Amino acid sequence: MAKIIAMMNQKGGVGKTTSTINLAACLAVAEKKTLVIDLDPQGNGSISLGLDASHHAEKNIYHAMIGQAPISECIYQTELPFLHICPSDNNLSGAEIELVSLFAREAKLKAAFETIRADYDYILIDCPPSLGLLTVNALNAADTFIVPMQTEYLAMEGLAQLLNTVRLIRTNLNPNLKMDGILLTMFDKRSSLHKQVTSEIRKHFGEKVFKSAIPRNVKLAECPSFGKPIILYDIESKGSEAYLALAKEVILKERMGDLPEVPTTEAAADELPEVPVIEESLNQQHDQLQ
Ligand code: ATP
Ligand code: MG
């Protein structure tokens, strides 16, 4: 049965799509049968894997979610033998409105996965930059979620709201939803600000931060325009190295079974004053996530 991972952060441009595509590609070269679900109406993930949904894919995730087609008919092969994609396009923004009136609107993706889950080792969902109905569908269908976070000033802004959404999903829809981890993206080891923000995030989230951090790497920004994941575009780049290491970590983490606890010591919380989050609220959300 596939492990289903949602890549989510309502902040835009933090590396959700880049991380979904490239982690998926690295899992696929490790011969893990992997499916990318592009759940963002922007369709960036589809384009990044060489699929222009509006031209080449007659059916996509939109049709699967509103019940117009079984999801198996909305899945396409990519250049990598073990990597499939269910693309999206602009229509999906309409789905968010169309879904509102449907019964069990928050469980459409989960229901769609039932028939294909056994066919894969991993299903990675690229969420849109919002906490709306599409992201709620992703979190309801997922086993775990990963939060890509840019190591910039205000990185943790909005995190309390994100964790609150997770708590609501756990209480009302998916009690087994777990946090896989925080993924540091676009990291620049020469920047003292990046180092400082990274150490604050690591202090606060401890083991929940992936050891593999993704560096800022121009090759990662270039490869979507060629419709290729980084490992097919430049295997020797720092970006390839980082996402291969992340894939290894994800595979090992799953093998280890239970995810490590989140250490939320008061001391760790005290280290956070420079990052403008509502600390108390954040700590409370965290406790709920244990
Ligand atoms: P959105 O919220 O709009 O969906 P996102 O969170 O999916 O955005 P991406 O599209 O993955 O973010 O990345 C935003 C931009 O940053 C893209 O142009 C991407 O190519 C670039 N980018 C992402 N990660 C890196 C990196 N590690 N190094 C250099 N550029 C990167
Ligand atoms: Mg994106």
mmCIF file of N, CA and C in Angstrom, residues 148-277:
data_model
loop_
_atom_site.group_PDB
_atom_site.id
_atom_site.type_symbol
_atom_site.label_atom_id
_atom_site.label_comp_id
_atom_site.label_asym_id
_atom_site.label_seq_id
_atom_site.Cartn_x
_atom_site.Cartn_y
_atom_site.Cartn_z
ATOM 1 N N PRO A 148 7.632 22.243 3.401
ATOM 2 C CA PRO A 148 8.826 22.921 2.912
ATOM 3 C C PRO A 148 8.844 24.348 3.460
ATOM 4 N N MET A 149 10.015 24.780 3.915
ATOM 5 C CA MET A 149 10.103 26.091 4.535
ATOM 6 C C MET A 149 11.385 26.766 4.072
ATOM 7 N N GLN A 150 11.231 27.974 3.568
ATOM 8 C CA GLN A 150 12.399 28.717 3.107
ATOM 9 C C GLN A 150 13.131 29.299 4.307
ATOM 10 N N THR A 151 14.445 29.212 4.277
ATOM 11 C CA THR A 151 15.196 29.715 5.439
ATOM 12 C C THR A 151 15.391 31.228 5.326
ATOM 13 N N GLU A 152 14.262 31.933 5.339
ATOM 14 C CA GLU A 152 14.254 33.389 5.216
ATOM 15 C C GLU A 152 13.611 34.000 6.450
ATOM 16 N N TYR A 153 13.781 35.288 6.575
ATOM 17 C CA TYR A 153 13.061 36.041 7.600
ATOM 18 C C TYR A 153 11.559 35.787 7.403
ATOM 19 N N LEU A 154 10.807 35.652 8.484
ATOM 20 C CA LEU A 154 9.364 35.365 8.453
ATOM 21 C C LEU A 154 9.043 33.933 7.995
ATOM 22 N N ALA A 155 10.062 33.060 8.004
ATOM 23 C CA ALA A 155 9.836 31.682 7.549
ATOM 24 C C ALA A 155 8.682 31.022 8.293
ATOM 25 N N MET A 156 8.620 31.272 9.607
ATOM 26 C CA MET A 156 7.624 30.554 10.413
ATOM 27 C C MET A 156 6.302 31.311 10.548
ATOM 28 N N GLU A 157 6.228 32.456 9.895
ATOM 29 C CA GLU A 157 4.966 33.183 9.920
ATOM 30 C C GLU A 157 3.893 32.309 9.251
ATOM 31 N N GLY A 158 2.740 32.234 9.857
ATOM 32 C CA GLY A 158 1.677 31.429 9.263
ATOM 33 C C GLY A 158 1.705 29.975 9.703
ATOM 34 N N LEU A 159 2.780 29.609 10.411
ATOM 35 C CA LEU A 159 2.905 28.211 10.825
ATOM 36 C C LEU A 159 1.849 27.818 11.865
ATOM 37 N N ALA A 160 1.517 28.768 12.735
ATOM 38 C CA ALA A 160 0.502 28.482 13.746
ATOM 39 C C ALA A 160 -0.826 28.146 13.064
ATOM 40 N N GLN A 161 -1.142 28.910 12.023
ATOM 41 C CA GLN A 161 -2.390 28.679 11.285
ATOM 42 C C GLN A 161 -2.343 27.319 10.572
ATOM 43 N N LEU A 162 -1.200 27.009 10.013
ATOM 44 C CA LEU A 162 -1.027 25.714 9.329
ATOM 45 C C LEU A 162 -1.247 24.563 10.318
ATOM 46 N N LEU A 163 -0.588 24.674 11.480
ATOM 47 C CA LEU A 163 -0.696 23.590 12.463
ATOM 48 C C LEU A 163 -2.107 23.508 13.037
ATOM 49 N N ASN A 164 -2.768 24.642 13.089
ATOM 50 C CA ASN A 164 -4.151 24.646 13.559
ATOM 51 C C ASN A 164 -5.051 23.894 12.571
ATOM 52 N N THR A 165 -4.810 24.099 11.288
ATOM 53 C CA THR A 165 -5.577 23.373 10.267
ATOM 54 C C THR A 165 -5.338 21.870 10.419
ATOM 55 N N VAL A 166 -4.077 21.499 10.637
ATOM 56 C CA VAL A 166 -3.751 20.079 10.818
ATOM 57 C C VAL A 166 -4.505 19.517 12.025
ATOM 58 N N ARG A 167 -4.538 20.302 13.086
ATOM 59 C CA ARG A 167 -5.227 19.847 14.296
ATOM 60 C C ARG A 167 -6.725 19.620 14.007
ATOM 61 N N LEU A 168 -7.328 20.552 13.272
ATOM 62 C CA LEU A 168 -8.748 20.413 12.934
ATOM 63 C C LEU A 168 -8.991 19.174 12.069
ATOM 64 N N ILE A 169 -8.081 18.933 11.130
ATOM 65 C CA ILE A 169 -8.212 17.741 10.268
ATOM 66 C C ILE A 169 -8.124 16.479 11.123
ATOM 67 N N ARG A 170 -7.165 16.514 12.058
ATOM 68 C CA ARG A 170 -7.002 15.333 12.935
ATOM 69 C C ARG A 170 -8.230 15.090 13.784
ATOM 70 N N THR A 171 -8.785 16.148 14.313
ATOM 71 C CA THR A 171 -9.936 16.001 15.199
ATOM 72 C C THR A 171 -11.168 15.538 14.432
ATOM 73 N N ASN A 172 -11.345 16.068 13.225
ATOM 74 C CA ASN A 172 -12.615 15.841 12.538
ATOM 75 C C ASN A 172 -12.580 14.827 11.402
ATOM 76 N N LEU A 173 -11.407 14.644 10.792
ATOM 77 C CA LEU A 173 -11.399 13.833 9.572
ATOM 78 C C LEU A 173 -10.395 12.680 9.582
ATOM 79 N N ASN A 174 -9.153 12.982 9.913
ATOM 80 C CA ASN A 174 -8.076 12.002 9.710
ATOM 81 C C ASN A 174 -7.193 11.933 10.963
ATOM 82 N N PRO A 175 -7.637 11.169 11.975
ATOM 83 C CA PRO A 175 -6.914 11.149 13.251
ATOM 84 C C PRO A 175 -5.492 10.602 13.136
ATOM 85 N N ASN A 176 -5.188 9.863 12.073
ATOM 86 C CA ASN A 176 -3.855 9.254 11.948
ATOM 87 C C ASN A 176 -2.838 10.117 11.221
ATOM 88 N N LEU A 177 -3.239 11.295 10.815
ATOM 89 C CA LEU A 177 -2.331 12.174 10.067
ATOM 90 C C LEU A 177 -1.119 12.546 10.920
ATOM 91 N N LYS A 178 0.084 12.306 10.359
ATOM 92 C CA LYS A 178 1.313 12.604 11.108
ATOM 93 C C LYS A 178 2.170 13.590 10.337
ATOM 94 N N MET A 179 2.988 14.309 11.099
ATOM 95 C CA MET A 179 3.926 15.219 10.450
ATOM 96 C C MET A 179 5.229 14.464 10.168
ATOM 97 N N ASP A 180 5.586 14.362 8.885
ATOM 98 C CA ASP A 180 6.843 13.710 8.531
ATOM 99 C C ASP A 180 8.001 14.624 8.888
ATOM 100 N N GLY A 181 7.822 15.890 8.561
ATOM 101 C CA GLY A 181 8.902 16.797 8.906
ATOM 102 C C GLY A 181 8.852 18.116 8.187
ATOM 103 N N ILE A 182 9.763 18.977 8.622
ATOM 104 C CA ILE A 182 9.948 20.273 7.978
ATOM 105 C C ILE A 182 11.150 20.151 7.059
ATOM 106 N N LEU A 183 10.991 20.626 5.841
ATOM 107 C CA LEU A 183 12.085 20.543 4.873
ATOM 108 C C LEU A 183 12.603 21.942 4.596
ATOM 109 N N LEU A 184 13.862 22.178 4.931
ATOM 110 C CA LEU A 184 14.458 23.490 4.695
ATOM 111 C C LEU A 184 14.832 23.612 3.222
ATOM 112 N N THR A 185 14.351 24.678 2.588
ATOM 113 C CA THR A 185 14.576 24.835 1.144
ATOM 114 C C THR A 185 15.304 26.141 0.843
ATOM 115 N N MET A 186 15.896 26.168 -0.334
ATOM 116 C CA MET A 186 16.579 27.368 -0.861
ATOM 117 C C MET A 186 17.589 27.900 0.146
ATOM 118 N N PHE A 187 18.250 26.960 0.788
ATOM 119 C CA PHE A 187 19.213 27.291 1.834
ATOM 120 C C PHE A 187 20.516 27.816 1.203
ATOM 121 N N ASP A 188 21.033 28.881 1.791
ATOM 122 C CA ASP A 188 22.308 29.439 1.327
ATOM 123 C C ASP A 188 23.273 29.425 2.499
ATOM 124 N N LYS A 189 24.248 28.520 2.447
ATOM 125 C CA LYS A 189 25.090 28.340 3.631
ATOM 126 C C LYS A 189 26.010 29.541 3.877
ATOM 127 N N ARG A 190 26.149 30.429 2.873
ATOM 128 C CA ARG A 190 26.991 31.612 3.087
ATOM 129 C C ARG A 190 26.245 32.730 3.798
ATOM 130 N N SER A 191 24.922 32.639 3.836
ATOM 131 C CA SER A 191 24.139 33.727 4.417
ATOM 132 C C SER A 191 23.972 33.519 5.923
ATOM 133 N N SER A 192 24.358 34.521 6.691
ATOM 134 C CA SER A 192 24.249 34.358 8.145
ATOM 135 C C SER A 192 22.775 34.342 8.568
ATOM 136 N N LEU A 193 21.925 35.056 7.826
ATOM 137 C CA LEU A 193 20.493 35.029 8.153
ATOM 138 C C LEU A 193 19.941 33.612 7.974
ATOM 139 N N HIS A 194 20.310 32.977 6.853
ATOM 140 C CA HIS A 194 19.837 31.617 6.609
ATOM 141 C C HIS A 194 20.280 30.679 7.733
ATOM 142 N N LYS A 195 21.537 30.847 8.133
ATOM 143 C CA LYS A 195 22.058 29.969 9.192
ATOM 144 C C LYS A 195 21.295 30.188 10.488
ATOM 145 N N GLN A 196 21.029 31.468 10.764
ATOM 146 C CA GLN A 196 20.332 31.817 12.001
ATOM 147 C C GLN A 196 18.895 31.269 11.998
ATOM 148 N N VAL A 197 18.188 31.477 10.866
ATOM 149 C CA VAL A 197 16.798 30.990 10.781
ATOM 150 C C VAL A 197 16.786 29.461 10.871
ATOM 151 N N THR A 198 17.747 28.826 10.188
ATOM 152 C CA THR A 198 17.831 27.361 10.222
ATOM 153 C C THR A 198 18.025 26.866 11.648
ATOM 154 N N SER A 199 18.921 27.513 12.368
ATOM 155 C CA SER A 199 19.173 27.008 13.720
ATOM 156 C C SER A 199 17.959 27.241 14.618
ATOM 157 N N GLU A 200 17.216 28.334 14.367
ATOM 158 C CA GLU A 200 15.991 28.547 15.159
ATOM 159 C C GLU A 200 14.931 27.488 14.847
ATOM 160 N N ILE A 201 14.784 27.179 13.565
ATOM 161 C CA ILE A 201 13.792 26.158 13.189
ATOM 162 C C ILE A 201 14.209 24.804 13.776
ATOM 163 N N ARG A 202 15.484 24.489 13.670
ATOM 164 C CA ARG A 202 15.959 23.202 14.204
ATOM 165 C C ARG A 202 15.800 23.134 15.718
ATOM 166 N N LYS A 203 16.066 24.256 16.394
ATOM 167 C CA LYS A 203 15.913 24.260 17.850
ATOM 168 C C LYS A 203 14.464 24.007 18.230
ATOM 169 N N HIS A 204 13.570 24.624 17.489
ATOM 170 C CA HIS A 204 12.158 24.509 17.831
ATOM 171 C C HIS A 204 11.567 23.154 17.465
ATOM 172 N N PHE A 205 11.942 22.641 16.297
ATOM 173 C CA PHE A 205 11.306 21.413 15.815
ATOM 174 C C PHE A 205 12.164 20.165 15.973
ATOM 175 N N GLY A 206 13.413 20.342 16.366
ATOM 176 C CA GLY A 206 14.283 19.200 16.660
ATOM 177 C C GLY A 206 14.295 18.152 15.572
ATOM 178 N N GLU A 207 14.013 16.920 15.968
ATOM 179 C CA GLU A 207 14.067 15.765 15.067
ATOM 180 C C GLU A 207 13.097 15.852 13.898
ATOM 181 N N LYS A 208 12.136 16.757 14.036
ATOM 182 C CA LYS A 208 11.130 16.855 12.972
ATOM 183 C C LYS A 208 11.638 17.579 11.733
ATOM 184 N N VAL A 209 12.848 18.142 11.801
ATOM 185 C CA VAL A 209 13.409 18.803 10.628
ATOM 186 C C VAL A 209 14.263 17.768 9.880
ATOM 187 N N PHE A 210 14.001 17.613 8.591
ATOM 188 C CA PHE A 210 14.806 16.671 7.811
ATOM 189 C C PHE A 210 16.282 17.066 7.861
ATOM 190 N N LYS A 211 17.146 16.078 7.971
ATOM 191 C CA LYS A 211 18.593 16.356 7.989
ATOM 192 C C LYS A 211 19.029 16.910 6.642
ATOM 193 N N SER A 212 18.418 16.415 5.586
ATOM 194 C CA SER A 212 18.761 16.931 4.259
ATOM 195 C C SER A 212 18.089 18.285 4.064
ATOM 196 N N ALA A 213 18.906 19.337 3.906
ATOM 197 C CA ALA A 213 18.358 20.658 3.567
ATOM 198 C C ALA A 213 18.625 20.875 2.079
ATOM 199 N N ILE A 214 17.706 21.565 1.412
ATOM 200 C CA ILE A 214 17.859 21.770 -0.033
ATOM 201 C C ILE A 214 18.537 23.122 -0.273
ATOM 202 N N PRO A 215 19.707 23.128 -0.887
ATOM 203 C CA PRO A 215 20.387 24.404 -1.112
ATOM 204 C C PRO A 215 19.740 25.195 -2.240
ATOM 205 N N ARG A 216 19.972 26.499 -2.237
ATOM 206 C CA ARG A 216 19.580 27.287 -3.408
ATOM 207 C C ARG A 216 20.508 26.859 -4.545
ATOM 208 N N ASN A 217 19.911 26.419 -5.631
ATOM 209 C CA ASN A 217 20.704 25.862 -6.728
ATOM 210 C C ASN A 217 20.019 26.213 -8.042
ATOM 211 N N VAL A 218 20.736 26.938 -8.876
ATOM 212 C CA VAL A 218 20.128 27.471 -10.097
ATOM 213 C C VAL A 218 19.614 26.355 -11.009
ATOM 214 N N LYS A 219 20.244 25.198 -10.954
ATOM 215 C CA LYS A 219 19.812 24.068 -11.790
ATOM 216 C C LYS A 219 18.388 23.638 -11.432
ATOM 217 N N LEU A 220 18.062 23.763 -10.146
ATOM 218 C CA LEU A 220 16.702 23.397 -9.710
ATOM 219 C C LEU A 220 15.670 24.360 -10.294
ATOM 220 N N ALA A 221 16.068 25.612 -10.459
ATOM 221 C CA ALA A 221 15.149 26.595 -11.041
ATOM 222 C C ALA A 221 15.055 26.440 -12.558
ATOM 223 N N GLU A 222 16.115 25.902 -13.163
ATOM 224 C CA GLU A 222 16.135 25.752 -14.627
ATOM 225 C C GLU A 222 15.357 24.534 -15.110
ATOM 226 N N CYS A 223 15.454 23.427 -14.364
ATOM 227 C CA CYS A 223 14.963 22.157 -14.928
ATOM 228 C C CYS A 223 13.464 22.123 -15.264
ATOM 229 N N PRO A 224 12.581 22.878 -14.559
ATOM 230 C CA PRO A 224 11.167 22.815 -14.964
ATOM 231 C C PRO A 224 10.935 23.259 -16.410
ATOM 232 N N SER A 225 11.731 24.204 -16.885
ATOM 233 C CA SER A 225 11.498 24.688 -18.252
ATOM 234 C C SER A 225 11.891 23.630 -19.293
ATOM 235 N N PHE A 226 12.624 22.607 -18.856
ATOM 236 C CA PHE A 226 12.942 21.502 -19.758
ATOM 237 C C PHE A 226 12.013 20.309 -19.515
ATOM 238 N N GLY A 227 11.090 20.479 -18.574
ATOM 239 C CA GLY A 227 10.141 19.408 -18.270
ATOM 240 C C GLY A 227 10.815 18.194 -17.661
ATOM 241 N N LYS A 228 11.926 18.429 -16.966
ATOM 242 C CA LYS A 228 12.676 17.303 -16.388
ATOM 243 C C LYS A 228 12.945 17.512 -14.908
ATOM 244 N N PRO A 229 12.877 16.434 -14.134
ATOM 245 C CA PRO A 229 13.327 16.552 -12.743
ATOM 246 C C PRO A 229 14.843 16.724 -12.721
ATOM 247 N N ILE A 230 15.380 17.201 -11.612
ATOM 248 C CA ILE A 230 16.800 17.546 -11.538
ATOM 249 C C ILE A 230 17.719 16.368 -11.856
ATOM 250 N N ILE A 231 17.350 15.168 -11.447
ATOM 251 C CA ILE A 231 18.267 14.037 -11.688
ATOM 252 C C ILE A 231 18.391 13.680 -13.163
ATOM 253 N N LEU A 232 17.418 14.077 -13.987
ATOM 254 C CA LEU A 232 17.557 13.856 -15.428
ATOM 255 C C LEU A 232 18.194 15.070 -16.099
ATOM 256 N N TYR A 233 18.130 16.206 -15.421
ATOM 257 C CA TYR A 233 18.658 17.447 -16.010
ATOM 258 C C TYR A 233 20.145 17.615 -15.691
ATOM 259 N N ASP A 234 20.507 17.399 -14.427
ATOM 260 C CA ASP A 234 21.927 17.499 -14.050
ATOM 261 C C ASP A 234 22.178 16.660 -12.798
ATOM 262 N N ILE A 235 22.570 15.437 -13.039
ATOM 263 C CA ILE A 235 22.735 14.477 -11.939
ATOM 264 C C ILE A 235 23.850 14.890 -10.975
ATOM 265 N N GLU A 236 24.794 15.705 -11.469
ATOM 266 C CA GLU A 236 25.926 16.072 -10.608
ATOM 267 C C GLU A 236 25.687 17.349 -9.808
ATOM 268 N N SER A 237 24.525 17.964 -9.993
ATOM 269 C CA SER A 237 24.278 19.248 -9.308
ATOM 270 C C SER A 237 24.060 19.039 -7.805
ATOM 271 N N LYS A 238 24.223 20.129 -7.084
ATOM 272 C CA LYS A 238 23.952 20.104 -5.638
ATOM 273 C C LYS A 238 22.482 19.782 -5.382
ATOM 274 N N GLY A 239 21.630 20.242 -6.297
ATOM 275 C CA GLY A 239 20.196 19.978 -6.164
ATOM 276 C C GLY A 239 19.891 18.487 -6.237
ATOM 277 N N SER A 240 20.526 17.796 -7.194
ATOM 278 C CA SER A 240 20.341 16.341 -7.309
ATOM 279 C C SER A 240 20.797 15.650 -6.034
ATOM 280 N N GLU A 241 21.982 16.063 -5.593
ATOM 281 C CA GLU A 241 22.561 15.470 -4.380
ATOM 282 C C GLU A 241 21.583 15.612 -3.202
ATOM 283 N N ALA A 242 21.022 16.797 -3.057
ATOM 284 C CA ALA A 242 20.148 17.082 -1.903
ATOM 285 C C ALA A 242 18.852 16.265 -1.974
ATOM 286 N N TYR A 243 18.240 16.202 -3.152
ATOM 287 C CA TYR A 243 16.974 15.473 -3.232
ATOM 288 C C TYR A 243 17.188 13.954 -3.171
ATOM 289 N N LEU A 244 18.347 13.473 -3.644
ATOM 290 C CA LEU A 244 18.641 12.039 -3.481
ATOM 291 C C LEU A 244 18.810 11.710 -1.991
ATOM 292 N N ALA A 245 19.489 12.614 -1.274
ATOM 293 C CA ALA A 245 19.656 12.403 0.170
ATOM 294 C C ALA A 245 18.300 12.442 0.884
ATOM 295 N N LEU A 246 17.441 13.351 0.437
ATOM 296 C CA LEU A 246 16.107 13.435 1.044
ATOM 297 C C LEU A 246 15.311 12.151 0.799
ATOM 298 N N ALA A 247 15.402 11.635 -0.443
ATOM 299 C CA ALA A 247 14.671 10.399 -0.766
ATOM 300 C C ALA A 247 15.131 9.266 0.143
ATOM 301 N N LYS A 248 16.442 9.211 0.361
ATOM 302 C CA LYS A 248 16.988 8.170 1.231
ATOM 303 C C LYS A 248 16.422 8.328 2.646
ATOM 304 N N GLU A 249 16.387 9.580 3.094
ATOM 305 C CA GLU A 249 15.880 9.842 4.443
ATOM 306 C C GLU A 249 14.398 9.454 4.566
ATOM 307 N N VAL A 250 13.635 9.765 3.528
ATOM 308 C CA VAL A 250 12.199 9.431 3.541
ATOM 309 C C VAL A 250 12.004 7.912 3.589
ATOM 310 N N ILE A 251 12.808 7.195 2.786
ATOM 311 C CA ILE A 251 12.690 5.729 2.751
ATOM 312 C C ILE A 251 13.097 5.130 4.110
ATOM 313 N N LEU A 252 14.207 5.641 4.661
ATOM 314 C CA LEU A 252 14.671 5.112 5.959
ATOM 315 C C LEU A 252 13.683 5.423 7.068
ATOM 316 N N LYS A 253 13.120 6.636 7.018
ATOM 317 C CA LYS A 253 12.162 7.055 8.037
ATOM 318 C C LYS A 253 10.961 6.107 8.056
ATOM 319 N N GLU A 254 10.520 5.729 6.856
ATOM 320 C CA GLU A 254 9.371 4.836 6.776
ATOM 321 C C GLU A 254 9.732 3.461 7.320
ATOM 322 N N ARG A 255 10.964 3.036 7.005
ATOM 323 C CA ARG A 255 11.399 1.725 7.471
ATOM 324 C C ARG A 255 11.494 1.683 8.996
ATOM 325 N N MET A 256 11.883 2.832 9.571
ATOM 326 C CA MET A 256 12.027 2.889 11.027
ATOM 327 C C MET A 256 10.687 2.780 11.747
ATOM 328 N N GLY A 257 9.615 2.968 10.987
ATOM 329 C CA GLY A 257 8.292 2.846 11.597
ATOM 330 C C GLY A 257 7.883 4.137 12.248
ATOM 331 N N ASP A 258 7.617 4.087 13.529
ATOM 332 C CA ASP A 258 7.055 5.235 14.230
ATOM 333 C C ASP A 258 7.913 6.478 14.083
ATOM 334 N N LEU A 259 7.252 7.581 13.839
ATOM 335 C CA LEU A 259 7.965 8.835 13.673
ATOM 336 C C LEU A 259 8.411 9.350 15.033
ATOM 337 N N PRO A 260 9.587 10.010 15.083
ATOM 338 C CA PRO A 260 10.059 10.500 16.373
ATOM 339 C C PRO A 260 9.140 11.581 16.943
ATOM 340 N N GLU A 261 9.167 11.673 18.244
ATOM 341 C CA GLU A 261 8.347 12.681 18.922
ATOM 342 C C GLU A 261 8.877 14.087 18.650
ATOM 343 N N VAL A 262 8.011 15.064 18.762
ATOM 344 C CA VAL A 262 8.458 16.450 18.609
ATOM 345 C C VAL A 262 8.868 16.981 19.983
ATOM 346 N N PRO A 263 10.153 17.334 20.170
ATOM 347 C CA PRO A 263 10.511 17.902 21.464
ATOM 348 C C PRO A 263 10.079 19.359 21.538
ATOM 349 N N THR A 264 9.186 19.660 22.422
ATOM 350 C CA THR A 264 8.740 21.053 22.559
ATOM 351 C C THR A 264 9.062 21.523 23.970
ATOM 352 N N THR A 265 10.326 21.664 24.232
ATOM 353 C CA THR A 265 10.734 22.118 25.551
ATOM 354 C C THR A 265 10.550 23.630 25.641
ATOM 355 N N GLU A 266 10.382 24.104 26.839
ATOM 356 C CA GLU A 266 10.256 25.548 27.022
ATOM 357 C C GLU A 266 11.534 26.246 26.576
ATOM 358 N N ALA A 267 12.656 25.585 26.835
ATOM 359 C CA ALA A 267 13.940 26.177 26.444
ATOM 360 C C ALA A 267 13.972 26.419 24.944
ATOM 361 N N ALA A 268 13.485 25.440 24.187
ATOM 362 C CA ALA A 268 13.484 25.589 22.736
ATOM 363 C C ALA A 268 12.587 26.742 22.321
ATOM 364 N N ALA A 269 11.444 26.851 22.962
ATOM 365 C CA ALA A 269 10.515 27.927 22.625
ATOM 366 C C ALA A 269 11.124 29.290 22.937
ATOM 367 N N ASP A 270 11.938 29.348 23.999
ATOM 368 C CA ASP A 270 12.562 30.611 24.382
ATOM 369 C C ASP A 270 13.527 31.128 23.322
ATOM 370 N N GLU A 271 14.004 30.221 22.485
ATOM 371 C CA GLU A 271 14.992 30.621 21.478
ATOM 372 C C GLU A 271 14.352 31.315 20.280
ATOM 373 N N LEU A 272 13.035 31.416 20.280
ATOM 374 C CA LEU A 272 12.345 31.868 19.074
ATOM 375 C C LEU A 272 12.012 33.350 18.936
ATOM 376 N N PRO A 273 12.384 34.232 19.880
ATOM 377 C CA PRO A 273 11.811 35.570 19.847
ATOM 378 C C PRO A 273 12.027 36.353 18.559
ATOM 379 N N GLU A 274 13.100 36.060 17.821
ATOM 380 C CA GLU A 274 13.326 36.867 16.611
ATOM 381 C C GLU A 274 12.412 36.483 15.456
ATOM 382 N N VAL A 275 11.793 35.322 15.554
ATOM 383 C CA VAL A 275 10.874 34.919 14.494
ATOM 384 C C VAL A 275 9.462 35.295 14.927
ATOM 385 N N PRO A 276 8.801 36.137 14.166
ATOM 386 C CA PRO A 276 7.512 36.651 14.604
ATOM 387 C C PRO A 276 6.378 35.646 14.474
ATOM 388 N N VAL A 277 6.332 34.714 15.408
ATOM 389 C CA VAL A 277 5.172 33.828 15.491
ATOM 390 C C VAL A 277 4.578 34.007 16.878
#
